[in-house]
Amino acid sequence: REGLHVATVSDGRVVMKPVTAGHDFGDRIEVVHGLTAEDAVVMNPPDSITTGENVRIAPSTRVPF
């Protein structure tokens, strides 16, 4: 109802960022506005995730683009 958001992490807490989607590739979408290359994105967050939740960052795994 509030548009498309992506869960990111800042200082160990979730921040929900509004984003603008571009092309839909089926299993992923292009984000044309709202994120930077430096944003730490939560992969596969639960529907119940909210801004301010405490999170731990797992070791990085590179996602192919």
GROMACS .gro file of N, CA and C in nm:
model
  195
    1ARG      N    1   0.081  -0.121   0.000
    1ARG     CA    2   0.000   0.000   0.000
    1ARG      C    3   0.085   0.127   0.000
    2GLU      N    4   0.208   0.117   0.047
    2GLU     CA    5   0.298   0.233   0.050
    2GLU      C    6   0.401   0.228  -0.061
    3GLY      N    7   0.382   0.140  -0.156
    3GLY     CA    8   0.475   0.127  -0.266
    3GLY      C    9   0.584   0.026  -0.236
    4LEU      N   10   0.675   0.010  -0.330
    4LEU     CA   11   0.783  -0.087  -0.320
    4LEU      C   12   0.892  -0.036  -0.227
    5HIS      N   13   0.934  -0.119  -0.131
    5HIS     CA   14   1.041  -0.085  -0.037
    5HIS      C   15   1.144  -0.198  -0.035
    6VAL      N   16   1.267  -0.162  -0.003
    6VAL     CA   17   1.375  -0.260   0.013
    6VAL      C   18   1.428  -0.246   0.154
    7ALA      N   19   1.451  -0.360   0.221
    7ALA     CA   20   1.509  -0.359   0.355
    7ALA      C   21   1.661  -0.346   0.343
    8THR      N   22   1.716  -0.244   0.406
    8THR     CA   23   1.860  -0.224   0.410
    8THR      C   24   1.905  -0.222   0.556
    9VAL      N   25   2.037  -0.223   0.577
    9VAL     CA   26   2.090  -0.222   0.713
    9VAL      C   27   2.182  -0.102   0.731
   10SER      N   28   2.160  -0.031   0.840
   10SER     CA   29   2.246   0.081   0.877
   10SER      C   30   2.267   0.076   1.027
   11ASP      N   31   2.394   0.072   1.070
   11ASP     CA   32   2.428   0.066   1.212
   11ASP      C   33   2.358  -0.049   1.285
   12GLY      N   34   2.347  -0.164   1.220
   12GLY     CA   35   2.289  -0.282   1.282
   12GLY      C   36   2.138  -0.284   1.292
   13ARG      N   37   2.072  -0.190   1.225
   13ARG     CA   38   1.925  -0.184   1.229
   13ARG      C   39   1.869  -0.177   1.087
   14VAL      N   40   1.749  -0.230   1.073
   14VAL     CA   41   1.680  -0.228   0.944
   14VAL      C   42   1.630  -0.088   0.913
   15VAL      N   43   1.650  -0.049   0.787
   15VAL     CA   44   1.593   0.074   0.734
   15VAL      C   45   1.519   0.036   0.607
   16MET      N   46   1.388   0.060   0.605
   16MET     CA   47   1.309   0.032   0.485
   16MET      C   48   1.318   0.153   0.393
   17LYS      N   49   1.369   0.133   0.271
   17LYS     CA   50   1.387   0.242   0.176
   17LYS      C   51   1.288   0.228   0.061
   18PRO      N   52   1.216   0.335   0.029
   18PRO     CA   53   1.128   0.331  -0.089
   18PRO      C   54   1.214   0.330  -0.215
   19VAL      N   55   1.177   0.248  -0.310
   19VAL     CA   56   1.252   0.239  -0.436
   19VAL      C   57   1.157   0.246  -0.554
   20THR      N   58   1.214   0.282  -0.667
   20THR     CA   59   1.140   0.283  -0.793
   20THR      C   60   1.195   0.169  -0.879
   21ALA      N   61   1.106   0.081  -0.920
   21ALA     CA   62   1.145  -0.034  -1.002
   21ALA      C   63   1.152   0.004  -1.148
   22GLY      N   64   1.247  -0.057  -1.217
   22GLY     CA   65   1.258  -0.043  -1.361
   22GLY      C   66   1.207  -0.170  -1.426
   23HIS      N   67   1.295  -0.239  -1.496
   23HIS     CA   68   1.259  -0.361  -1.568
   23HIS      C   69   1.241  -0.478  -1.472
   24ASP      N   70   1.139  -0.560  -1.496
   24ASP     CA   71   1.114  -0.682  -1.419
   24ASP      C   72   1.172  -0.799  -1.497
   25PHE      N   73   1.272  -0.865  -1.438
   25PHE     CA   74   1.337  -0.978  -1.504
   25PHE      C   75   1.279  -1.113  -1.461
   26GLY      N   76   1.170  -1.110  -1.385
   26GLY     CA   77   1.108  -1.234  -1.338
   26GLY      C   78   1.155  -1.274  -1.200
   27ASP      N   79   1.284  -1.312  -1.187
   27ASP     CA   80   1.338  -1.351  -1.058
   27ASP      C   81   1.409  -1.237  -0.987
   28ARG      N   82   1.416  -1.120  -1.051
   28ARG     CA   83   1.477  -1.001  -0.992
   28ARG      C   84   1.424  -0.880  -1.067
   29ILE      N   85   1.441  -0.761  -1.006
   29ILE     CA   86   1.397  -0.639  -1.073
   29ILE      C   87   1.512  -0.538  -1.076
   30GLU      N   88   1.505  -0.449  -1.170
   30GLU     CA   89   1.599  -0.338  -1.178
   30GLU      C   90   1.547  -0.228  -1.086
   31VAL      N   91   1.634  -0.174  -1.001
   31VAL     CA   92   1.598  -0.060  -0.916
   31VAL      C   93   1.660   0.064  -0.979
   32VAL      N   94   1.576   0.158  -1.020
   32VAL     CA   95   1.624   0.277  -1.089
   32VAL      C   96   1.638   0.399  -0.998
   33HIS      N   97   1.581   0.390  -0.877
   33HIS     CA   98   1.592   0.501  -0.783
   33HIS      C   99   1.568   0.451  -0.641
   34GLY      N  100   1.647   0.501  -0.547
   34GLY     CA  101   1.623   0.471  -0.406
   34GLY      C  102   1.736   0.399  -0.335
   35LEU      N  103   1.828   0.336  -0.410
   35LEU     CA  104   1.941   0.266  -0.350
   35LEU      C  105   2.072   0.318  -0.406
   36THR      N  106   2.179   0.301  -0.327
   36THR     CA  107   2.313   0.332  -0.376
   36THR      C  108   2.395   0.203  -0.373
   37ALA      N  109   2.510   0.205  -0.436
   37ALA     CA  110   2.599   0.088  -0.438
   37ALA      C  111   2.649   0.054  -0.299
   38GLU      N  112   2.647   0.149  -0.208
   38GLU     CA  113   2.697   0.127  -0.072
   38GLU      C  114   2.591   0.067   0.022
   39ASP      N  115   2.465   0.064  -0.018
   39ASP     CA  116   2.359   0.012   0.069
   39ASP      C  117   2.376  -0.138   0.091
   40ALA      N  118   2.362  -0.181   0.216
   40ALA     CA  119   2.362  -0.323   0.251
   40ALA      C  120   2.217  -0.369   0.248
   41VAL      N  121   2.184  -0.452   0.151
   41VAL     CA  122   2.046  -0.496   0.128
   41VAL      C  123   2.021  -0.627   0.201
   42VAL      N  124   1.906  -0.638   0.266
   42VAL     CA  125   1.864  -0.762   0.332
   42VAL      C  126   1.809  -0.855   0.223
   43MET      N  127   1.872  -0.970   0.208
   43MET     CA  128   1.828  -1.066   0.108
   43MET      C  129   1.719  -1.154   0.168
   44ASN      N  130   1.608  -1.171   0.099
   44ASN     CA  131   1.496  -1.256   0.140
   44ASN      C  132   1.442  -1.222   0.279
   45PRO      N  133   1.407  -1.096   0.303
   45PRO     CA  134   1.353  -1.061   0.435
   45PRO      C  135   1.212  -1.117   0.453
   46PRO      N  136   1.173  -1.144   0.577
   46PRO     CA  137   1.035  -1.188   0.600
   46PRO      C  138   0.939  -1.071   0.577
   47ASP      N  139   0.814  -1.101   0.549
   47ASP     CA  140   0.714  -0.997   0.528
   47ASP      C  141   0.696  -0.909   0.651
   48SER      N  142   0.728  -0.963   0.767
   48SER     CA  143   0.707  -0.892   0.893
   48SER      C  144   0.821  -0.797   0.931
   49ILE      N  145   0.928  -0.788   0.851
   49ILE     CA  146   1.042  -0.704   0.886
   49ILE      C  147   1.000  -0.557   0.889
   50THR      N  148   1.053  -0.483   0.986
   50THR     CA  149   1.017  -0.342   1.000
   50THR      C  150   1.140  -0.257   1.029
   51THR      N  151   1.130  -0.129   1.001
   51THR     CA  152   1.237  -0.034   1.029
   51THR      C  153   1.268  -0.038   1.178
   52GLY      N  154   1.397  -0.039   1.210
   52GLY     CA  155   1.441  -0.034   1.348
   52GLY      C  156   1.477  -0.168   1.409
   53GLU      N  157   1.440  -0.277   1.343
   53GLU     CA  158   1.474  -0.410   1.396
   53GLU      C  159   1.625  -0.427   1.398
   54ASN      N  160   1.676  -0.493   1.503
   54ASN     CA  161   1.818  -0.526   1.512
   54ASN      C  162   1.848  -0.643   1.420
   55VAL      N  163   1.961  -0.636   1.348
   55VAL     CA  164   2.003  -0.745   1.260
   55VAL      C  165   2.154  -0.765   1.272
   56ARG      N  166   2.198  -0.884   1.238
   56ARG     CA  167   2.340  -0.914   1.228
   56ARG      C  168   2.371  -0.938   1.081
   57ILE      N  169   2.483  -0.887   1.035
   57ILE     CA  170   2.522  -0.903   0.896
   57ILE      C  171   2.605  -1.029   0.881
   58ALA      N  172   2.561  -1.118   0.792
   58ALA     CA  173   2.632  -1.242   0.764
   58ALA      C  174   2.746  -1.212   0.668
   59PRO      N  175   2.845  -1.302   0.661
   59PRO     CA  176   2.952  -1.283   0.563
   59PRO      C  177   2.895  -1.268   0.422
   60SER      N  178   2.957  -1.184   0.345
   60SER     CA  179   2.908  -1.151   0.211
   60SER      C  180   2.917  -1.270   0.116
   61THR      N  181   2.814  -1.284   0.034
   61THR     CA  182   2.816  -1.374  -0.080
   61THR      C  183   2.777  -1.291  -0.199
   62ARG      N  184   2.857  -1.293  -0.300
   62ARG     CA  185   2.833  -1.209  -0.417
   62ARG      C  186   2.714  -1.261  -0.496
   63VAL      N  187   2.623  -1.171  -0.528
   63VAL     CA  188   2.506  -1.204  -0.608
   63VAL      C  189   2.536  -1.170  -0.753
   64PRO      N  190   2.525  -1.265  -0.845
   64PRO     CA  191   2.554  -1.236  -0.986
   64PRO      C  192   2.450  -1.143  -1.045
   65PHE      N  193   2.496  -1.053  -1.129
   65PHE     CA  194   2.404  -0.959  -1.196
   65PHE      C  195   2.401  -0.985  -1.341
   0.00000   0.00000   0.00000
